[in-house]
Coordinates of C-alpha atoms and ligand atoms in Angstrom, one line a residue:
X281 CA 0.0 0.0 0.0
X282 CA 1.4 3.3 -1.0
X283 CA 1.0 6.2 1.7
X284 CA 3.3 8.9 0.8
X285 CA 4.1 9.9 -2.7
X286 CA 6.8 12.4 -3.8
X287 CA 5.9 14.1 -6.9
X288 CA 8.7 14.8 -8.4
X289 CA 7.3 17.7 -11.3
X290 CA 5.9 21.2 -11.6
X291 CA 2.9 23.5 -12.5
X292 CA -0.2 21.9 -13.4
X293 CA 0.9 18.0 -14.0
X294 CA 2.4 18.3 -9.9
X295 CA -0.8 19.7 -8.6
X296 CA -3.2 16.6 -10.7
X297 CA -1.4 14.4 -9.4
X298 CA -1.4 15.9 -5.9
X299 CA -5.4 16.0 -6.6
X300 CA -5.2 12.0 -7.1
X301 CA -3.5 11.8 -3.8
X302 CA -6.0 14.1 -2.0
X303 CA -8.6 12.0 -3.2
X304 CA -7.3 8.6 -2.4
X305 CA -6.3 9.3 1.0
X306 CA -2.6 9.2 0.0
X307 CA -0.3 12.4 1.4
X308 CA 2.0 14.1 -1.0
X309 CA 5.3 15.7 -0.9
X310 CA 5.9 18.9 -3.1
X311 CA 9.3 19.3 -4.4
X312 CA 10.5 22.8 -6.2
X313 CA 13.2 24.7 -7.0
X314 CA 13.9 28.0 -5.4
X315 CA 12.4 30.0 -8.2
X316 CA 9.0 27.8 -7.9
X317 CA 8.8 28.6 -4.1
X318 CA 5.5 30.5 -4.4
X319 CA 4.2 28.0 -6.7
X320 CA 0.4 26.5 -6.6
X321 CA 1.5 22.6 -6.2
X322 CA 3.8 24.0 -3.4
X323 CA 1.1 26.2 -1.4
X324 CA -1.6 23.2 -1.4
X325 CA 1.1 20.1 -0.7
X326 CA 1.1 18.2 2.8
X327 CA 4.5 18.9 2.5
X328 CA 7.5 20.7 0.5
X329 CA 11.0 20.8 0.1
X330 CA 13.1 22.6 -1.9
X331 CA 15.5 20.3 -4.0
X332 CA 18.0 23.1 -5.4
X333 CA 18.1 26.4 -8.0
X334 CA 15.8 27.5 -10.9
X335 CA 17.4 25.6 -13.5
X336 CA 15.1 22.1 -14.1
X337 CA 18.7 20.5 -14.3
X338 CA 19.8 21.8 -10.5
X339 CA 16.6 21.2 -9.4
X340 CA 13.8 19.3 -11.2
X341 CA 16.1 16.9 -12.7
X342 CA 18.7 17.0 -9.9
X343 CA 18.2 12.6 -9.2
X344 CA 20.1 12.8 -6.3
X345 CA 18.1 15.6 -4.6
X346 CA 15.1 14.0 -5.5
X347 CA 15.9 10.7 -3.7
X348 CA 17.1 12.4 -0.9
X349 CA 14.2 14.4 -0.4
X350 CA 12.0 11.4 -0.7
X351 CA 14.4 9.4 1.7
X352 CA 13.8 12.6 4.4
X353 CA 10.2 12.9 4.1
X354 CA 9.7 8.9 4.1
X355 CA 7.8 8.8 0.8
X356 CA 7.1 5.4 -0.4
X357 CA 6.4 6.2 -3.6
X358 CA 7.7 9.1 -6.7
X359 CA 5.5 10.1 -9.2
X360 CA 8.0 11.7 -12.6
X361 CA 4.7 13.2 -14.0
X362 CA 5.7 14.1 -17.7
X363 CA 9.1 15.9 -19.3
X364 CA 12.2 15.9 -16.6
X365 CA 12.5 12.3 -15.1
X366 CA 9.5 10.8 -16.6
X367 CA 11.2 9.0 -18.9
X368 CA 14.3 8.3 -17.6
X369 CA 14.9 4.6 -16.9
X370 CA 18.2 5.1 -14.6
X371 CA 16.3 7.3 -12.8
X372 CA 13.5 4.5 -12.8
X373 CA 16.4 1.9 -11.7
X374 CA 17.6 4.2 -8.9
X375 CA 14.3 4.7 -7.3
X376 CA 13.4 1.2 -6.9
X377 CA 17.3 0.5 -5.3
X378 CA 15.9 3.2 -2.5
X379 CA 12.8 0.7 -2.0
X380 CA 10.7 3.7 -3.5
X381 CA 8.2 2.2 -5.5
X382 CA 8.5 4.1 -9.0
X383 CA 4.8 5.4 -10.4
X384 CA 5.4 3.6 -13.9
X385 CA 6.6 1.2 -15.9
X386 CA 9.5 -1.0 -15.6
X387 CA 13.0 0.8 -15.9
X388 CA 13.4 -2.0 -18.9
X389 CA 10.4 -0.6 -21.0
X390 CA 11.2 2.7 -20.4
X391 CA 14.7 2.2 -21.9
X392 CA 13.3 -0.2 -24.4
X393 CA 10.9 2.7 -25.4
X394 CA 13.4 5.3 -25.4
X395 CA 15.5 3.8 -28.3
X396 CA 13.2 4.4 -31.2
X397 CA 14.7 2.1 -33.0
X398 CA 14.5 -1.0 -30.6
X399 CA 10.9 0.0 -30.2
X400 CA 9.9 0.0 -33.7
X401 CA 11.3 -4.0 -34.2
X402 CA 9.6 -4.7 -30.7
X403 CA 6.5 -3.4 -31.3
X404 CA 6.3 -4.9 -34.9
X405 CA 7.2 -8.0 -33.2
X406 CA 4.0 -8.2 -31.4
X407 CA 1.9 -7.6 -34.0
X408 CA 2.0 -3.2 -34.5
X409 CA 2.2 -2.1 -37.9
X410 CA 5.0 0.2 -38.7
X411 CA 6.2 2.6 -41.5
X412 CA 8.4 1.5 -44.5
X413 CA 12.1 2.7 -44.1
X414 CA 15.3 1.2 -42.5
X415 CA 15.7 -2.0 -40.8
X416 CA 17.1 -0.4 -37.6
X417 CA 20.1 2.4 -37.1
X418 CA 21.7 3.8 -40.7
X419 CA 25.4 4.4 -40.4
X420 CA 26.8 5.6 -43.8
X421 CA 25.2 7.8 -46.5
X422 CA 25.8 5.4 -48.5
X423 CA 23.3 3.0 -46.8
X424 CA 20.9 6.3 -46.3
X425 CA 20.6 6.2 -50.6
X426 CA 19.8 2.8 -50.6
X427 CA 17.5 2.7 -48.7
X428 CA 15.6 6.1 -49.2
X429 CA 15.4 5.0 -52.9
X430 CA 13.9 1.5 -51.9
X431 CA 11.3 3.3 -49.5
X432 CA 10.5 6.2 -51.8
X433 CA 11.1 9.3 -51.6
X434 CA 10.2 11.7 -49.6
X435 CA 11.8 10.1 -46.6
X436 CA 12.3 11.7 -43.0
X437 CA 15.6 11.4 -40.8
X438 CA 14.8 10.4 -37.2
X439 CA 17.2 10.3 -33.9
X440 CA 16.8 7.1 -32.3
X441 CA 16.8 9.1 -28.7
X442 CA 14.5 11.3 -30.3
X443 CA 12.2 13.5 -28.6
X444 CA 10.3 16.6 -28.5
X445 CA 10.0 16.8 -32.1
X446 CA 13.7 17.5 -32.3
X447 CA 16.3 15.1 -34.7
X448 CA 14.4 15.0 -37.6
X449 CA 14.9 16.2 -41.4
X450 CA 12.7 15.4 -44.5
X451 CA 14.8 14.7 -47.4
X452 CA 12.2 15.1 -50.8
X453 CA 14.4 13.7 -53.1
X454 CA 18.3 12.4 -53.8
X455 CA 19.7 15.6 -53.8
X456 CA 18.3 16.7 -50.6
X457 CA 19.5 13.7 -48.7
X458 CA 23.1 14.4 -48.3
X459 CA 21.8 17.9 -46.5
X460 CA 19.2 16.1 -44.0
X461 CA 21.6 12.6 -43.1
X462 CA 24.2 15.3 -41.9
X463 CA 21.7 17.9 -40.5
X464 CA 19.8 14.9 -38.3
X465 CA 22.8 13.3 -37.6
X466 CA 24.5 16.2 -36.1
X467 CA 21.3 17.6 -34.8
X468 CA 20.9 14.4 -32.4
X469 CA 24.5 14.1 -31.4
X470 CA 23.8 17.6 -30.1
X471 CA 20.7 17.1 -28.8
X472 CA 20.7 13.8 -27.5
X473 CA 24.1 12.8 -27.1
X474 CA 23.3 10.1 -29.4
X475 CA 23.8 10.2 -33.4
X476 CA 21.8 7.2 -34.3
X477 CA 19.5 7.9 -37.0
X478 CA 17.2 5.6 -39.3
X479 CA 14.9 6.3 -42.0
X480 CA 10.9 6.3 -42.1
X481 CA 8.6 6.7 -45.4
X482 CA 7.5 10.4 -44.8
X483 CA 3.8 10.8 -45.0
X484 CA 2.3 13.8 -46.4
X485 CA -1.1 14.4 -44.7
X486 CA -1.4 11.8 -42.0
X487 CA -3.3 12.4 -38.5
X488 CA -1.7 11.9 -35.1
X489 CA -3.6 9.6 -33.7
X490 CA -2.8 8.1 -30.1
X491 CA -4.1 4.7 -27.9
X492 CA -3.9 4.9 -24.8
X493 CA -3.5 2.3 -22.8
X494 CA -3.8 1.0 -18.7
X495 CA -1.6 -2.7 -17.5
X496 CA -1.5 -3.9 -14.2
X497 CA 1.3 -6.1 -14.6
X498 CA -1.1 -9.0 -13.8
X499 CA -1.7 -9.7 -17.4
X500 CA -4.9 -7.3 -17.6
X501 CA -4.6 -4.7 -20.1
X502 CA -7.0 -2.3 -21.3
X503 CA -7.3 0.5 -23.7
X504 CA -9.3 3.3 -23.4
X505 CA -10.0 4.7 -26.6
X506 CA -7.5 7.5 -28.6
X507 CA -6.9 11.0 -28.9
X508 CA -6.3 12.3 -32.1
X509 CA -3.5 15.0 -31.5
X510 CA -3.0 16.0 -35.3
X511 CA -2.9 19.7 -34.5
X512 CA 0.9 20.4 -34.0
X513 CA 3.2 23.2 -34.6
X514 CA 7.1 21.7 -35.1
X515 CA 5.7 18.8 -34.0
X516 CA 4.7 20.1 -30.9
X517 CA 0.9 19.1 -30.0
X518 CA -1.5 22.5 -29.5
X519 CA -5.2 21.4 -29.3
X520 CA -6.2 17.4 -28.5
X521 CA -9.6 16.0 -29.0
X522 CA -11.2 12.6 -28.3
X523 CA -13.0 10.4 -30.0
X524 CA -10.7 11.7 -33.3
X525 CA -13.1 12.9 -36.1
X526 CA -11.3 10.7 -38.2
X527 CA -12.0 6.9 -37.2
X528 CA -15.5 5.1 -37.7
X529 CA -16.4 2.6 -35.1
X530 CA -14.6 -0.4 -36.6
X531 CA -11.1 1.7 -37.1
X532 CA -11.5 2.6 -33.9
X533 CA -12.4 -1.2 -31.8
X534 CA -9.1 -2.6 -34.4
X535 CA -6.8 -0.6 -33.7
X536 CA -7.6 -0.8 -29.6
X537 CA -7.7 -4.6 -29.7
X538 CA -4.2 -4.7 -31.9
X539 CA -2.9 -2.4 -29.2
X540 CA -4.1 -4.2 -26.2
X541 CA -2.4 -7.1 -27.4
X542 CA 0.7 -5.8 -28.2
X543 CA 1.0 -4.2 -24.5
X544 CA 0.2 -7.6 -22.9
X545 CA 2.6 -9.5 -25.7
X546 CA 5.1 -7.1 -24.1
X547 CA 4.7 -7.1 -20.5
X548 CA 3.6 -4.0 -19.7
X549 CA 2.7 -2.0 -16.8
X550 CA 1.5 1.3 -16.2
X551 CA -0.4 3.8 -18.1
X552 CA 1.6 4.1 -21.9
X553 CA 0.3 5.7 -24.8
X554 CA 1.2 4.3 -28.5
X555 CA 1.7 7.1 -30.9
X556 CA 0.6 6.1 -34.7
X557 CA 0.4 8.3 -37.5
X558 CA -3.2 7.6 -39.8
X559 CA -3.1 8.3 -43.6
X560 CA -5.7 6.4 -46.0
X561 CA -7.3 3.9 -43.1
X562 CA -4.2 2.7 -42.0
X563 CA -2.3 3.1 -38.9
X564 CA 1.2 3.1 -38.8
X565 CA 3.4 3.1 -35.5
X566 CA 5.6 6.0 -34.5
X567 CA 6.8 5.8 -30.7
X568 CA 5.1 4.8 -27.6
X569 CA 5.0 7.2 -24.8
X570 CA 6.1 5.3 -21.3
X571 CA 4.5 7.8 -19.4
X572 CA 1.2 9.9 -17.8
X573 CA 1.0 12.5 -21.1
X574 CA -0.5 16.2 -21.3
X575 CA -3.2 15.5 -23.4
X576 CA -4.6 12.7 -20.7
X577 CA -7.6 14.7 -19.4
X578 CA -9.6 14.1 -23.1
X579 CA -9.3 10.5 -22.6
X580 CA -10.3 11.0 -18.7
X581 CA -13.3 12.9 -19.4
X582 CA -14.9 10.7 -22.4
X583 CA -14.3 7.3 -20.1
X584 CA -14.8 8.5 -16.5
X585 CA -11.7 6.7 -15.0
X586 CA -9.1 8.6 -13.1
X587 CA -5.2 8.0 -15.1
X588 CA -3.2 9.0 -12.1
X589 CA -5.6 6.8 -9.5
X590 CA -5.1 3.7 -11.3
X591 CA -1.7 4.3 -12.0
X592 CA -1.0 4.2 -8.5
X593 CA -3.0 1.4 -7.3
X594 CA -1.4 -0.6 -9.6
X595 CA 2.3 0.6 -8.8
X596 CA 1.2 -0.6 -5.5
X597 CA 0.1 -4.0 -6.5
X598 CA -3.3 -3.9 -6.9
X599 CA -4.9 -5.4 -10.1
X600 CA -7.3 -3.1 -12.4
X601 CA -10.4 -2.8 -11.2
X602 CA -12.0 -3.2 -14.2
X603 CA -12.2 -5.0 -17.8
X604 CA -12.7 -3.8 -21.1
X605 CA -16.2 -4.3 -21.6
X606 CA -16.8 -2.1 -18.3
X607 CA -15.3 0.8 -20.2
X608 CA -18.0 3.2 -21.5
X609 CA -17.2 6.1 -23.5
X610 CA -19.8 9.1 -23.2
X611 CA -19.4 12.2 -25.6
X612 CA -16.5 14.4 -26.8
X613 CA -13.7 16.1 -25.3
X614 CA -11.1 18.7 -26.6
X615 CA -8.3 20.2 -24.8
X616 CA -6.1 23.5 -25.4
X617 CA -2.7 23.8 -23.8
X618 CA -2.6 27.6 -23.1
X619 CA 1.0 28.6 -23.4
X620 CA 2.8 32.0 -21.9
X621 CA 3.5 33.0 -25.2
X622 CA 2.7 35.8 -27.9
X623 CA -0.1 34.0 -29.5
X624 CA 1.9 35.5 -33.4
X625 CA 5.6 35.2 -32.6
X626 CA 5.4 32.4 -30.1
X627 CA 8.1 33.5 -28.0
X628 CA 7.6 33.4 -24.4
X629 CA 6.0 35.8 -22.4
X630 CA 7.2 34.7 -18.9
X631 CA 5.8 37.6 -15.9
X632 CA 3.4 38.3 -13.5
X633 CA -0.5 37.5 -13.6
X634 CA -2.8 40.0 -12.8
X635 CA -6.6 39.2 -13.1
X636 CA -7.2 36.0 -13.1
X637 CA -10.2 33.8 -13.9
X638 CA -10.8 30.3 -15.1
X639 CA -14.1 29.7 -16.8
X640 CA -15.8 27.1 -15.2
X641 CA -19.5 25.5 -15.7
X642 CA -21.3 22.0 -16.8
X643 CA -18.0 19.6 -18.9
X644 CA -14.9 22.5 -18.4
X645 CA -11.5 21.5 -16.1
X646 CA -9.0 23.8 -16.0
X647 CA -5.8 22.1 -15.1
X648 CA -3.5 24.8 -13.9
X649 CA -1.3 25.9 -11.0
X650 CA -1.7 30.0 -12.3
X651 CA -3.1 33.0 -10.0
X652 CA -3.8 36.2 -9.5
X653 CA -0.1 37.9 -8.6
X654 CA 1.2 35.0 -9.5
X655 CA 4.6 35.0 -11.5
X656 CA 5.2 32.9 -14.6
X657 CA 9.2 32.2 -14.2
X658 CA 11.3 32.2 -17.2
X659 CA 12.9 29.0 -16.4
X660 CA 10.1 26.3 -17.5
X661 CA 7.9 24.9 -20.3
X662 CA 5.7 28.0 -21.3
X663 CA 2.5 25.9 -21.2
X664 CA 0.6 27.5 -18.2
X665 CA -2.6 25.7 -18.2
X666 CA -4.9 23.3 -20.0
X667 CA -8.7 24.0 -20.3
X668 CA -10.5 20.4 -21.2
X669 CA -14.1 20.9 -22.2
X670 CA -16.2 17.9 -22.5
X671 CA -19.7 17.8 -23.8
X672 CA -22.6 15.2 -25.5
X673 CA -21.0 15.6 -28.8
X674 CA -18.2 17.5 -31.0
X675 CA -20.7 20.3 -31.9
X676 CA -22.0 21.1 -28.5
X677 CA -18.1 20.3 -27.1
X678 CA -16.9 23.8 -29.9
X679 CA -19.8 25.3 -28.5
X680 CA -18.5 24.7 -25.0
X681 CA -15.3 25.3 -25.7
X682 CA -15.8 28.7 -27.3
X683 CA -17.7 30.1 -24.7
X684 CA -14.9 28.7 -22.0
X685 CA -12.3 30.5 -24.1
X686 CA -14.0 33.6 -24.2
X687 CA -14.3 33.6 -20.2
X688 CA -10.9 32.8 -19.0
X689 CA -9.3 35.8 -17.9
X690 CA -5.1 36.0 -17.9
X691 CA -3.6 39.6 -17.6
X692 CA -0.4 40.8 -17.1
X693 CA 1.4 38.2 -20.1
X694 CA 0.5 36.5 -23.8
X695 CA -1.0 33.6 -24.0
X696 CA -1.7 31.3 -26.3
X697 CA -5.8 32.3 -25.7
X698 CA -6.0 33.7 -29.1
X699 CA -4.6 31.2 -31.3
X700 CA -6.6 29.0 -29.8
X701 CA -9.9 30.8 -30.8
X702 CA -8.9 31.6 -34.0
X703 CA -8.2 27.9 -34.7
X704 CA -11.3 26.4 -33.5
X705 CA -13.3 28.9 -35.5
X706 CA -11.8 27.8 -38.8
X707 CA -13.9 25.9 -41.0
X708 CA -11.4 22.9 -41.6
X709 CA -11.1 22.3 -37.6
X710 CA -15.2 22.7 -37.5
X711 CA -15.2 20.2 -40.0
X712 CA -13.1 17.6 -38.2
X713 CA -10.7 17.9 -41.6
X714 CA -7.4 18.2 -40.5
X715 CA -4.0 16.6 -40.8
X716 CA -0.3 16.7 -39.0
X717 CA 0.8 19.9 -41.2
X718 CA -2.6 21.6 -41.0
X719 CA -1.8 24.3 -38.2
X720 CA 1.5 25.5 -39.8
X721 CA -0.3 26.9 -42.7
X722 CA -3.1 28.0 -40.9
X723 CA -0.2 29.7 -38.3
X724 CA 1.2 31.0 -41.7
X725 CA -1.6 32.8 -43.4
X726 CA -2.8 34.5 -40.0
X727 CA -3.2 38.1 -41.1
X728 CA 0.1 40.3 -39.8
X729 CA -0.3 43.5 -37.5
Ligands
ADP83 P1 9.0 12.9 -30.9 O1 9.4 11.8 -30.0 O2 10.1 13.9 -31.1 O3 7.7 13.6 -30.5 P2 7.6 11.4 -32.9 O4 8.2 10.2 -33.6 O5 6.5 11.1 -31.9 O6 8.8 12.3 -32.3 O7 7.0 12.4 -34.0 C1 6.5 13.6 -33.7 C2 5.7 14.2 -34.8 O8 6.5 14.3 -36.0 C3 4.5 13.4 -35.2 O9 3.4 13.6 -34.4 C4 4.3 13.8 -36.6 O10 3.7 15.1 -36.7 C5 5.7 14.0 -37.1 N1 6.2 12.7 -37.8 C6 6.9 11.7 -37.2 N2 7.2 10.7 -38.1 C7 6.6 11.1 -39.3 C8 6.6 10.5 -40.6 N3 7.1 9.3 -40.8 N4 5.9 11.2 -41.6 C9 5.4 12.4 -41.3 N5 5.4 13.0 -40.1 C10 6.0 12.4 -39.1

């Protein structure tokens, strides 16, 4: 039985998790750095220590400070939350040698996961279809011409520690090639510390569409559904919705049983995500996601079932408490991650809140740890909070969602508020008609001051 959890994030994803806690009779321990003293997951914790200085790598991804922090306050358990330590399987490793029971999977998937390349020939092992292109890491150009001319061109570059859209380069043709193998290649030695690359077909108007998925580590798996998070700007996801507009029933019940299987094949446990991309009725596989993601809430709200809560009970040994035939999905959900940034340039806008007020009423969550007086630190991720509006159906949740736009209140910085409005207000998005590259050229042909 888990008691104590330390939770070892920021901003909104450290106070939902704090929430699940709250609610399951579990105390939490805040961690923060010094310039995230006056923070919201800091001011509501049981408990809070500070593990070091504003920079996430002296602080939020400081391991040993973590650990020792959890040590001090005797917490049985450490939630990553996303970004920093989430996905980091040494850190994974070193929190079970402390006896601390680690709120995810295995330290073996996560590093399995992590290696793009290794999870691309696991998961096609187990029966996940996967995009044409290399058969594992290319090492000369030489190879890279081969086998972009046996894929067809255009092909994309991708690191193998890839992550946050970073490490990859489209090549369209054989004379762009030489330009993206050494652009990707140096682009993840750099940002990764690891120059494997390999090579994927490069699909021109696909959709981003996600399955997540629940394992107890008892051999019960279940999915619960998919978000479709197509709308992305350089590769980073804006606006999610669920069910996606995309699928029809049967697309939809395939590609959750193929998944299901594939995480019990594996050995799974936790809550994971597998990340496909969608182009003419087929799904192929681009990474899974060993981790509690941003974009959870949409799938929350359209099944009813709590991610964090059962991702605790079962890091605490306890199998699901339900099958897949229990699961019920009611309505639609969208979600906007509302950044601290000029809505036209997108650079940050980092500073102090003045008025402040969340919209609220019938289907909206606001996950955020903003107030009034409040300072945004210039440190962070400038995502500040996440509205999620849920509703009967995709019609009455744009309704919804417009009106909860037009009532949330953030002064003092930019946000990301008008983009937001703009987009869902464009015929294409109305329409459910969108793809991967669709937000870029609707980001492009915004009218200038
Ligand atoms: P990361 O781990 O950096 O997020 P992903 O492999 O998940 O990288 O890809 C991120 C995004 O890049 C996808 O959501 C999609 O928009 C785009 N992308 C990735 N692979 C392809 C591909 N083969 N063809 C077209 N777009 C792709």
């Amino acid at each position: 039985m888990i008691e104590k959890i330390l939770i070892a994030n920021r901003g909104e994803i450290a106070l939902r998790i704090q929430r699940a806690c709250r609610e399951m009779g579990i105390q939490s321990v805040a961690v923060h750095s010094i310039a995230d003293a006056d923070a919201m997951h800091v001011r509501l914790a049981d408990e809070s220590i500070c593990i070091g200085p504003p920079p996430a790598r002296e602080s939020y991804l400081n391991t040993h400070a973590i650990i020792s922090a959890a040590t001090i306050s005797n917490a049985d358990a450490i939630h990553p939350g996303y970004g920093f330590l989430s996905e980091n399987a040494d850190f994974a490793a070193m929190v079970e040698e402390h006896d601390i029971a680690f709120i995810g999977p295995s330290p073996d998937h996560i590093r399995l996961m992590g290696d793009k390349i290794a999870a691309k020939k696991a998961v096609a092992d187990v029966g996940i279809p996967i995009l044409p292109g290399s058969d594992g890491e290319v090492t000369s150009l030489v190879d890279a011409q081969e086998i972009a001319m046996e894929t067809g061109y255009p092909i994309l570059i991708k690191a193998a520690a890839g992550g946050g859209g970073r490490g990859m380069k489209v090549a369209e043709d054989p004379a762009g090639l030489e330009e993206a193998y050494q652009f990707a290649r140096t682009e993840a030695e750099l940002a990764f510390g690891n120059d494997a690359i390999y090579i994927e077909k490069f699909l021109s108007q696909p959709r981003h569409i996600e399955v997540q998925v629940l394992a107890d580590g008892h051999g019960n798996v279940v999915h619960l559904g998919e978000r479709d998070c197509s709308l992305q700007r350089r590769h980073q996801k804006v606006l999610e919705e669920a069910p996606s507009p995309a699928l029809n029933q049967t697309q939809r019940d395939a590609i959750g049983e193929t998944v299901t299987q594939a995480v019990k094949a594996i050995g799974y446990k936790s809550a994971g995500t597998i990340e496909f991309l969608f182009e003419d009725g087929e799904f192929y596989f681009i990474e899974m996601n060993t981790r509690l993601q941003v974009e959870h809430p949409v799938t929350e709200m359209i099944c009813g079932i709590d991610l964090v809560r059962e991702m605790i009970r079962v890091a605490g040994g306890a199998p699901l408490g339900f099958k897949q035939s229990d699961i019920r999905f009611h309505g639609h959900a969208i979600e906007c991650r509302i950044n601290a940034e000029d809505p036209r340039t997108f650079n940050p806008s980092p500073g102090r809140i003045g008025d402040y007020h969340a919209p609220g009423g019938l289907g909206v969550r606001v996950d955020s740890g903003l107030y009034s007086g409040y300072a945004v630190p210039p440190y962070y991720d400038s995502m500040i909070a996440k509205l999620i509006v849920h509703a009967t159906n995709r019609n009455e949740c744009l309704m919804r969602l417009r009106r909860a736009l037009e009532e949330f209140v953030i002064d003092g910085i930019s946000t990301s508020i008008p983009l937001h409005q703009g987009l869902i207000g464009a015929p294409d998005f109305i329409n459910g008609d969108y793809d991967i590259h669709w937000l870029e050229t609707f980001v492009a042909e915004l009218p200038g001051d």
